[in-house]
Coordinates of N, CA and C in Angstrom, one line a residue:
Chain T
X73 N 0.9 -1.2 0.0 CA 0.0 0.0 0.0 C 0.9 1.2 0.0
X74 N 1.0 1.9 -1.1 CA 1.9 3.0 -1.3 C 1.4 4.2 -0.3
X75 N 2.4 4.9 0.2 CA 2.1 6.0 1.0 C 1.8 7.2 0.2
X76 N 1.8 8.4 0.9 CA 1.6 9.7 0.2 C 2.8 10.0 -0.7
X77 N 2.5 10.3 -1.9 CA 3.6 10.6 -2.8 C 3.6 12.1 -3.2
X78 N 4.8 12.6 -3.2 CA 4.9 14.0 -3.6 C 6.0 14.1 -4.7
X79 N 5.8 15.0 -5.7 CA 6.8 15.3 -6.6 C 6.7 16.7 -7.2
X80 N 7.8 17.3 -7.5 CA 9.1 16.7 -7.4 C 9.6 16.7 -6.0
X81 N 10.7 16.0 -5.6 CA 11.2 16.1 -4.3 C 12.0 17.4 -4.1
X82 N 12.6 17.8 -5.1 CA 13.4 19.1 -5.1 C 13.0 19.9 -6.3
X83 N 12.9 21.2 -6.1 CA 12.5 22.1 -7.1 C 13.3 23.4 -7.0
X84 N 13.9 23.8 -8.0 CA 14.6 25.1 -8.0 C 14.0 26.1 -9.0
X85 N 13.7 27.2 -8.5 CA 13.0 28.3 -9.4 C 13.8 29.6 -9.2
X86 N 13.7 30.4 -10.2 CA 14.2 31.8 -10.1 C 13.1 32.7 -9.7
X87 N 13.4 33.8 -9.1 CA 12.4 34.7 -8.7 C 11.5 35.1 -9.9
X88 N 10.2 35.1 -9.6 CA 9.2 35.5 -10.7 C 8.7 34.3 -11.4
X89 N 9.3 33.1 -11.3 CA 8.8 31.9 -12.0 C 7.6 31.3 -11.2
X90 N 7.0 30.3 -11.8 CA 5.9 29.6 -11.1 C 6.4 28.2 -10.6
X91 N 5.9 27.8 -9.4 CA 6.2 26.5 -8.9 C 4.9 25.7 -8.8
X92 N 5.0 24.5 -9.2 CA 3.8 23.5 -9.1 C 4.3 22.3 -8.3
X93 N 3.6 22.1 -7.2 CA 3.9 20.9 -6.4 C 2.8 20.0 -6.4
X94 N 3.1 18.7 -6.6 CA 2.0 17.7 -6.7 C 2.0 16.7 -5.5
X95 N 0.8 16.3 -5.2 CA 0.6 15.3 -4.1 C -0.4 14.3 -4.5
X96 N -0.1 13.0 -4.4 CA -1.0 11.9 -4.5 C -1.3 11.3 -3.2
X97 N -2.5 11.3 -2.7 CA -2.8 10.8 -1.3 C -2.7 9.3 -1.3
X98 N -2.7 8.8 -0.1 CA -2.7 7.3 0.1 C -3.9 6.7 -0.6
X99 N -3.9 5.5 -1.0 CA -5.0 4.8 -1.6 C -6.2 4.8 -0.6
X100 N -7.3 5.2 -1.0 CA -8.5 5.2 -0.2 C -8.7 6.5 0.6
X101 N -7.7 7.4 0.5 CA -7.8 8.7 1.2 C -8.4 9.8 0.3
X102 N -9.3 10.6 0.8 CA -10.0 11.6 -0.1 C -9.7 13.0 0.4
X103 N -8.9 13.1 1.5 CA -8.7 14.4 2.1 C -7.2 14.7 2.1
X104 N -6.9 15.9 1.7 CA -5.5 16.3 1.5 C -5.2 17.6 2.3
X105 N -4.1 17.7 2.9 CA -3.6 18.9 3.6 C -2.3 19.3 3.1
X106 N -2.0 20.6 3.0 CA -0.7 21.1 2.7 C -0.2 21.9 3.9
X107 N 1.1 21.6 4.2 CA 1.8 22.3 5.3 C 3.2 22.8 4.7
X108 N 3.7 23.9 5.3 CA 5.0 24.5 4.9 C 5.9 24.5 6.1
X109 N 7.1 24.1 5.9 CA 8.1 24.2 7.0 C 9.2 25.1 6.6
X110 N 9.3 26.3 7.2 CA 10.4 27.2 7.0 C 11.6 26.7 7.8
X111 N 12.8 27.1 7.4 CA 14.0 26.6 8.1 C 13.9 26.9 9.6
X112 N 14.3 25.9 10.4 CA 14.3 26.0 11.9 C 13.0 26.2 12.5
X113 N 11.9 25.9 11.8 CA 10.6 26.1 12.4 C 9.7 24.8 12.3
X114 N 8.6 24.8 12.9 CA 7.7 23.7 12.8 C 6.9 23.8 11.5
X115 N 6.0 22.8 11.3 CA 5.1 22.9 10.2 C 4.0 23.8 10.4
X116 N 3.6 24.5 9.3 CA 2.5 25.5 9.4 C 1.4 25.1 8.4
X117 N 0.2 25.0 8.9 CA -0.9 24.6 8.0 C -1.1 25.6 6.9
X118 N -1.4 25.2 5.7 CA -1.7 26.1 4.6 C -3.2 25.9 4.2
X119 N -3.5 24.7 3.7 CA -4.9 24.5 3.1 C -5.3 23.0 3.3
X120 N -6.6 22.8 3.3 CA -7.2 21.5 3.5 C -8.3 21.3 2.4
X121 N -8.1 20.2 1.6 CA -9.0 20.0 0.5 C -9.6 18.6 0.5
X122 N -10.8 18.6 0.0 CA -11.4 17.3 -0.5 C -11.4 17.3 -2.0
X123 N -11.8 16.2 -2.6 CA -11.9 16.2 -4.0 C -12.9 17.4 -4.5
X124 N -12.3 18.2 -5.3 CA -13.0 19.4 -5.9 C -13.5 20.4 -5.0
X125 N -13.1 20.3 -3.7 CA -13.5 21.3 -2.7 C -12.4 21.8 -1.9
X126 N -12.4 23.1 -1.5 CA -11.4 23.6 -0.5 C -12.2 23.7 0.8
X127 N -11.8 23.0 1.8 CA -12.5 23.0 3.1 C -12.0 24.1 4.0
X128 N -10.7 24.3 4.0 CA -10.1 25.4 4.9 C -8.9 25.9 4.2
X129 N -8.9 27.2 3.9 CA -7.7 27.8 3.4 C -7.2 28.9 4.2
X130 N -7.4 28.8 5.5 CA -7.1 29.9 6.4 C -5.6 30.1 6.6
X131 N -4.7 29.1 6.2 CA -3.3 29.3 6.3 C -2.6 29.7 5.0
X132 N -3.4 29.9 3.9 CA -2.8 30.2 2.6 C -2.5 31.7 2.6
X133 N -1.4 32.1 2.1 CA -1.1 33.5 1.8 C -2.2 34.0 0.8
X134 N -2.5 35.3 1.0 CA -3.7 35.8 0.2 C -3.3 35.9 -1.3
X135 N -2.1 36.1 -1.6 CA -1.7 36.3 -3.0 C -0.7 35.3 -3.4
X136 N -0.7 35.0 -4.7 CA 0.3 34.1 -5.4 C 0.1 32.6 -5.1
X137 N -0.6 32.2 -4.1 CA -0.7 30.8 -3.7 C -2.1 30.3 -4.0
X138 N -2.2 29.1 -4.6 CA -3.5 28.5 -4.8 C -3.3 27.0 -4.8
X139 N -4.4 26.3 -4.5 CA -4.4 24.8 -4.4 C -5.7 24.3 -5.0
X140 N -5.5 23.1 -5.5 CA -6.7 22.4 -6.0 C -6.5 20.9 -5.8
X141 N -7.6 20.2 -5.8 CA -7.6 18.7 -5.7 C -8.7 18.2 -6.7
X142 N -8.4 18.0 -7.9 CA -9.4 17.7 -8.9 C -10.0 16.3 -8.7
X143 N -11.1 16.1 -9.4 CA -11.8 14.8 -9.3 C -10.8 13.6 -9.7
X144 N -10.0 13.9 -10.7 CA -9.0 12.9 -11.2 C -7.6 13.5 -11.0
X145 N -6.7 12.8 -10.6 CA -5.3 13.3 -10.5 C -4.9 13.8 -9.2
X146 N -3.7 14.2 -9.1 CA -3.1 14.6 -7.8 C -3.6 16.0 -7.3
X147 N -3.4 16.3 -6.1 CA -3.6 17.7 -5.6 C -2.4 18.5 -6.0
X148 N -2.6 19.8 -6.4 CA -1.6 20.7 -6.9 C -1.6 21.9 -5.9
X149 N -0.4 22.2 -5.5 CA -0.1 23.5 -4.8 C 0.7 24.4 -5.8
X150 N 0.1 25.5 -6.1 CA 0.7 26.4 -7.1 C 1.2 27.7 -6.5
X151 N 2.4 28.1 -6.8 CA 2.9 29.3 -6.3 C 3.4 30.1 -7.5
X152 N 2.7 31.3 -7.7 CA 3.0 32.1 -8.8 C 4.1 33.2 -8.4
X153 N 4.9 33.6 -9.4 CA 5.8 34.7 -9.1 C 6.6 34.5 -7.8
X154 N 7.3 33.4 -7.7 CA 8.0 33.0 -6.5 C 9.0 34.1 -6.1
X155 N 9.1 34.2 -4.7 CA 10.1 35.1 -4.1 C 11.0 34.2 -3.2
X156 N 12.1 34.8 -2.8 CA 13.1 34.0 -2.0 C 12.4 33.5 -0.7
X157 N 11.5 34.3 -0.1 CA 10.9 33.9 1.1 C 10.0 32.6 1.0
X158 N 9.7 32.2 -0.3 CA 8.9 31.0 -0.5 C 9.8 29.7 -0.4
X159 N 11.1 29.9 -0.3 CA 12.0 28.7 -0.1 C 11.6 28.0 1.2
X160 N 11.3 26.8 1.1 CA 10.8 26.0 2.3 C 10.6 24.6 1.8
X161 N 10.3 23.7 2.8 CA 9.8 22.4 2.5 C 8.3 22.4 2.6
X162 N 7.7 21.8 1.6 CA 6.2 21.8 1.5 C 5.8 20.3 1.6
X163 N 5.0 20.1 2.6 CA 4.5 18.7 2.9 C 3.1 18.6 2.7
X164 N 2.7 17.5 2.1 CA 1.3 17.1 1.9 C 1.0 15.9 2.9
X165 N -0.2 16.0 3.4 CA -0.7 14.9 4.2 C -2.1 14.4 3.7
X166 N -2.4 13.2 4.0 CA -3.8 12.7 3.6 C -4.4 12.0 4.7
X167 N -5.7 11.9 4.7 CA -6.5 11.1 5.7 C -7.7 10.6 4.9
X168 N -8.3 9.5 5.5 CA -9.4 8.9 4.8 C -10.6 9.8 4.6
X169 N -10.9 10.6 5.6 CA -12.1 11.5 5.5 C -12.3 12.2 6.8
X170 N -13.6 12.3 7.2 CA -13.9 13.1 8.4 C -14.4 12.2 9.5
X171 N -13.7 11.1 9.7 CA -14.0 10.2 10.8 C -13.6 10.7 12.2
X172 N -13.8 9.9 13.1 CA -13.4 10.2 14.5 C -11.9 10.2 14.7
X173 N -11.4 11.3 15.1 CA -9.9 11.4 15.4 C -9.0 10.7 14.4
X174 N -9.1 11.2 13.2 CA -8.3 10.6 12.1 C -6.9 11.1 12.2
X175 N -6.0 10.2 11.7 CA -4.6 10.5 11.7 C -4.2 11.0 10.3
X176 N -3.4 12.0 10.2 CA -2.9 12.5 8.9 C -1.5 11.8 8.6
X177 N -1.4 11.3 7.4 CA -0.1 10.7 7.0 C 0.6 11.5 6.0
X178 N 1.9 11.8 6.2 CA 2.6 12.7 5.5 C 3.4 12.1 4.3
X179 N 3.6 12.9 3.3 CA 4.5 12.5 2.2 C 5.9 13.0 2.5
X180 N 6.9 12.7 1.6 CA 8.3 13.0 1.9 C 8.6 14.5 1.7
X181 N 7.7 15.3 1.1 CA 7.9 16.7 1.0 C 8.6 17.1 -0.3
X182 N 8.3 18.3 -0.7 CA 9.0 19.0 -1.8 C 9.8 20.1 -1.3
X183 N 11.1 20.1 -1.5 CA 12.0 21.2 -1.1 C 12.1 22.2 -2.2
X184 N 11.6 23.4 -2.0 CA 11.6 24.5 -3.0 C 12.7 25.4 -2.6
X185 N 13.6 25.7 -3.6 CA 14.6 26.7 -3.5 C 14.4 27.8 -4.5
X186 N 14.3 29.0 -4.1 CA 14.1 30.1 -5.0 C 15.4 30.9 -5.0
X187 N 15.9 31.0 -6.2 CA 17.2 31.7 -6.4 C 17.0 33.2 -6.7
Chain I
X131 N 0.3 33.5 16.2 CA 0.0 33.1 17.6 C 0.3 31.6 17.7
X132 N 1.4 31.3 18.4 CA 1.8 29.9 18.6 C 1.1 29.3 19.7
X133 N 0.1 28.4 19.4 CA -0.7 27.8 20.4 C -0.2 26.4 20.9
X134 N 0.8 25.9 20.2 CA 1.5 24.7 20.7 C 3.0 24.9 20.8
X135 N 3.5 24.7 21.9 CA 4.9 25.0 22.2 C 5.7 23.9 22.7
X136 N 6.9 23.7 22.1 CA 7.9 22.8 22.6 C 9.1 23.6 23.0
X137 N 9.3 23.7 24.3 CA 10.3 24.7 24.8 C 11.7 24.2 24.8
X138 N 11.9 22.9 24.6 CA 13.2 22.3 24.6 C 13.6 22.1 23.1
X139 N 14.5 22.8 22.5 CA 14.8 22.6 21.1 C 15.6 21.3 21.0
X140 N 16.3 20.8 22.0 CA 17.1 19.6 21.9 C 17.2 18.8 23.2
X141 N 17.4 17.5 23.0 CA 17.5 16.6 24.1 C 18.5 15.5 23.8
X142 N 19.5 15.3 24.7 CA 20.5 14.3 24.5 C 20.2 13.2 25.6
X143 N 20.2 11.9 25.2 CA 19.9 10.9 26.2 C 20.7 9.7 25.8
X144 N 21.1 8.9 26.8 CA 21.9 7.7 26.6 C 21.0 6.6 26.1
X145 N 21.6 5.8 25.3 CA 20.9 4.6 24.8 C 20.5 3.7 26.0
X146 N 19.2 3.3 26.0 CA 18.7 2.4 27.1 C 17.9 3.2 28.1
X147 N 18.2 4.5 28.2 CA 17.5 5.4 29.2 C 16.2 5.9 28.6
X148 N 15.5 6.6 29.5 CA 14.2 7.2 29.1 C 14.3 8.5 28.4
X149 N 13.6 8.8 27.4 CA 13.5 10.1 26.8 C 12.2 10.7 27.1
X150 N 12.2 11.9 27.6 CA 10.9 12.6 28.0 C 10.9 13.9 27.2
X151 N 9.9 14.0 26.3 CA 9.7 15.2 25.5 C 8.4 15.9 26.0
X152 N 8.5 17.2 26.1 CA 7.4 18.0 26.6 C 6.7 18.9 25.6
X153 N 5.5 19.2 25.8 CA 4.7 20.0 24.9 C 3.6 20.7 25.7
X154 N 3.5 22.0 25.5 CA 2.5 22.8 26.2 C 1.6 23.5 25.1
X155 N 0.3 23.7 25.5 CA -0.6 24.3 24.6 C -1.4 25.3 25.3
X156 N -2.0 26.3 24.6 CA -2.7 27.3 25.2 C -4.2 27.3 25.0
X157 N -4.6 26.5 24.0 CA -6.1 26.5 23.6 C -6.7 25.3 24.3
X158 N -7.6 25.5 25.2 CA -8.2 24.4 26.0 C -9.3 23.7 25.1
X159 N -9.5 24.2 23.9 CA -10.5 23.5 23.0 C -9.9 22.4 22.2
X160 N -8.6 22.3 22.2 CA -7.9 21.2 21.5 C -8.5 19.9 21.9
X161 N -8.8 19.0 20.9 CA -9.5 17.8 21.2 C -8.6 16.6 21.0
X162 N -7.6 16.7 20.2 CA -6.8 15.6 19.8 C -5.3 16.0 19.7
X163 N -4.4 15.1 20.2 CA -3.0 15.5 20.2 C -2.2 14.3 19.5
X164 N -1.2 14.7 18.8 CA -0.4 13.7 18.1 C 1.1 14.0 18.2
X165 N 1.8 12.9 18.2 CA 3.3 13.1 18.1 C 3.8 12.5 16.8
X166 N 4.7 13.2 16.1 CA 5.3 12.8 14.9 C 6.8 12.8 15.1
X167 N 7.5 12.0 14.3 CA 8.9 11.9 14.3 C 9.4 12.2 12.9
X168 N 10.5 12.9 12.8 CA 10.9 13.3 11.5 C 12.4 13.2 11.4
X169 N 12.8 12.5 10.3 CA 14.3 12.4 10.0 C 14.5 13.5 8.9
X170 N 15.8 13.9 8.8 CA 16.2 14.9 7.8 C 15.8 14.4 6.4
X171 N 15.3 15.4 5.6 CA 14.9 15.1 4.2 C 13.8 14.1 4.1
X172 N 13.0 13.9 5.1 CA 11.9 13.0 5.0 C 10.6 13.7 5.6
X173 N 9.5 13.1 5.3 CA 8.3 13.7 5.9 C 8.1 13.2 7.3
X174 N 7.2 13.9 8.1 CA 6.9 13.4 9.5 C 6.2 12.1 9.4
X175 N 6.6 11.2 10.4 CA 6.0 9.9 10.6 C 5.2 9.9 11.8
X176 N 3.9 9.4 11.7 CA 3.0 9.4 12.9 C 3.6 8.4 13.9
X177 N 3.6 8.8 15.2 CA 4.0 7.9 16.3 C 2.9 7.4 17.1
X178 N 2.2 8.4 17.7 CA 1.2 8.0 18.7 C 0.3 9.2 18.9
X179 N -0.9 9.0 19.4 CA -1.9 10.1 19.6 C -2.7 9.8 20.9
X180 N -3.4 10.9 21.3 CA -4.2 10.8 22.5 C -5.4 11.8 22.3
X181 N -6.6 11.3 22.7 CA -7.7 12.2 22.6 C -7.8 12.9 24.0
X182 N -8.6 14.0 24.0 CA -8.7 14.8 25.2 C -9.4 14.2 26.3
X183 N -10.1 13.0 26.0 CA -10.9 12.4 27.1 C -10.0 11.4 27.8
X184 N -8.8 11.2 27.4 CA -7.9 10.3 28.0 C -6.7 11.0 28.7
X185 N -6.0 10.3 29.6 CA -4.8 10.9 30.2 C -3.5 10.1 29.8
X186 N -3.7 9.0 29.2 CA -2.5 8.2 28.9 C -2.9 7.3 27.7
X187 N -1.9 7.1 26.8 CA -2.0 6.2 25.8 C -0.6 5.5 25.5
X188 N -0.6 4.2 25.4 CA 0.7 3.5 25.3 C 0.7 2.7 24.1
X189 N 1.9 2.7 23.4 CA 2.1 1.8 22.2 C 3.6 1.4 22.2
X190 N 3.8 0.2 22.7 CA 5.2 -0.3 22.7 C 6.1 0.5 23.6
X191 N 7.1 1.0 23.0 CA 8.1 1.8 23.8 C 7.6 3.3 24.0
X192 N 6.5 3.7 23.4 CA 6.1 5.0 23.4 C 4.8 5.2 24.3
X193 N 4.8 6.2 25.1 CA 3.7 6.5 26.0 C 3.5 8.0 26.0
X194 N 2.2 8.4 25.7 CA 1.9 9.8 25.8 C 1.0 10.1 27.0
X195 N 1.3 11.1 27.7 CA 0.6 11.5 28.9 C 0.0 12.9 28.6
X196 N -1.3 13.0 29.0 CA -2.0 14.3 28.8 C -2.5 14.8 30.2
X197 N -2.1 16.1 30.5 CA -2.6 16.8 31.7 C -3.4 18.0 31.3
X198 N -4.7 17.8 31.2 CA -5.5 18.9 30.6 C -5.5 20.1 31.5
X199 N -5.5 19.9 32.8 CA -5.6 21.1 33.7 C -4.3 22.0 33.5
X200 N -3.2 21.3 33.2 CA -1.9 22.1 33.1 C -1.7 22.4 31.6
X201 N -2.6 21.9 30.7 CA -2.4 22.1 29.3 C -1.0 21.6 28.8
X202 N -0.7 20.4 29.2 CA 0.6 19.9 29.0 C 0.5 18.4 28.6
X203 N 1.3 18.0 27.6 CA 1.5 16.6 27.3 C 3.0 16.3 27.2
X204 N 3.2 15.0 27.4 CA 4.6 14.5 27.3 C 4.6 13.2 26.5
X205 N 5.8 12.9 25.9 CA 6.0 11.7 25.2 C 7.2 11.0 25.9
X206 N 7.0 9.8 26.4 CA 8.0 9.0 27.0 C 8.5 7.9 26.0
X207 N 9.8 7.8 25.8 CA 10.3 6.7 25.0 C 11.2 5.9 25.9
X208 N 10.8 4.6 26.1 CA 11.6 3.7 26.9 C 11.7 2.3 26.3
X209 N 12.9 1.7 26.2 CA 14.2 2.4 26.3 C 14.5 3.1 25.0
X210 N 15.3 4.2 25.1 CA 15.7 4.9 23.9 C 16.8 4.1 23.1
X211 N 16.6 4.2 21.8 CA 17.5 3.5 20.9 C 18.2 4.5 19.9
X212 N 19.3 4.1 19.4 CA 20.0 5.0 18.4 C 19.1 5.5 17.3
X213 N 18.2 4.6 16.8 CA 17.3 4.9 15.7 C 16.2 5.9 16.1
X214 N 16.1 6.3 17.4 CA 15.2 7.3 17.9 C 15.7 8.7 17.6
X215 N 16.9 8.8 17.3 CA 17.5 10.1 17.0 C 16.8 10.8 15.8
X216 N 16.1 11.9 16.1 CA 15.3 12.5 15.1 C 14.7 13.8 15.7
X217 N 13.9 14.5 14.9 CA 13.2 15.6 15.5 C 11.7 15.2 15.8
X218 N 11.2 15.5 16.9 CA 9.9 15.1 17.4 C 9.0 16.3 17.4
X219 N 7.9 16.2 16.8 CA 6.9 17.3 16.8 C 5.6 16.9 17.5
X220 N 5.2 17.8 18.3 CA 3.9 17.7 19.0 C 2.9 18.4 18.1
X221 N 1.7 17.9 18.0 CA 0.6 18.6 17.2 C -0.7 18.5 17.8
X222 N -1.6 19.4 17.6 CA -2.9 19.5 18.3 C -3.9 19.9 17.2
X223 N -5.2 19.4 17.5 CA -6.3 19.7 16.6 C -7.5 20.0 17.3
X224 N -8.3 20.9 16.8 CA -9.6 21.3 17.5 C -10.7 20.3 17.3
X225 N -10.7 19.7 16.1 CA -11.8 18.8 15.8 C -11.3 17.4 15.6
X226 N -12.3 16.5 15.2 CA -11.9 15.1 14.8 C -11.1 15.1 13.5
X227 N -11.3 16.1 12.7 CA -10.5 16.2 11.5 C -10.0 17.7 11.4
X228 N -9.3 18.0 10.3 CA -9.0 19.4 10.1 C -7.5 19.6 10.4
X229 N -7.1 20.9 10.3 CA -5.7 21.3 10.4 C -5.1 20.9 11.7
X230 N -3.8 20.5 11.6 CA -3.0 20.3 12.8 C -2.2 21.6 13.1
X231 N -2.0 21.9 14.4 CA -1.1 22.9 14.8 C 0.1 22.3 15.4
X232 N 1.3 22.6 14.9 CA 2.5 22.0 15.3 C 3.4 22.8 16.3
X233 N 4.1 22.2 17.2 CA 5.1 22.8 17.9 C 6.4 23.0 17.0
X234 N 7.4 23.6 17.5 CA 8.6 23.9 16.8 C 9.5 22.7 16.7
X235 N 9.3 21.6 17.5 CA 10.0 20.4 17.4 C 11.1 20.4 18.5
X236 N 11.5 19.1 18.8 CA 12.6 18.8 19.7 C 13.5 17.9 19.1
X237 N 14.8 18.2 18.9 CA 15.8 17.3 18.3 C 16.3 16.4 19.4
X238 N 16.1 15.1 19.2 CA 16.6 14.1 20.2 C 17.8 13.4 19.6
X239 N 18.8 13.3 20.4 CA 20.1 12.6 20.1 C 20.3 11.5 21.1
X240 N 20.3 10.3 20.6 CA 20.5 9.1 21.5 C 22.0 8.7 21.4
X241 N 22.7 8.8 22.5 CA 24.1 8.5 22.4 C 24.4 7.1 22.9
X242 N 25.4 6.4 22.4 CA 25.8 5.0 22.9 C 26.2 5.0 24.3

């Protein structure tokens, strides 16, 4: 049973370019969460999605960041016009649904470096 | 607003001894608490969890204690092994599902 998959594992972008990060949840999981970890800090929640729905985007920066989880295919976190401050590790987690006290399982992360 | 705090950035413990990691929180509405372990260049791995209606949960070498009145939880690892050397994150959640709020992590080093 494959775990949460993220690609690419490493991504280098120049300032002003776009970054697209992909996440495939565990088999049978329909809920996806995105978190960001800045150097020397803990993980910070960004967005929570179900298939075709954004449930909670309270942690998303107001500009340049967007996320989707289409009916088919992986969840995508998109960062437009990247700046150096976007350099971080981005982790995706998945869970089966909205059951009682569900555990989120994390992928290996995408490390974004903005030059 | 940091609602989950791990005040010890690092912990060194001898192999075979007990590791005790601490976590404090400020929001009394948190319903569920989890501990994750993270190796460099990998994603967090779930270790153990506890709901707010319990005060202890045990799984093998790992035990989590919850003191709701003090808004404090701790993770005990007995006995500590070299493979336990990692960063440990405490996380809390308001509901049965939804976003996790993480502490800053504690780096554990288990020495021979």
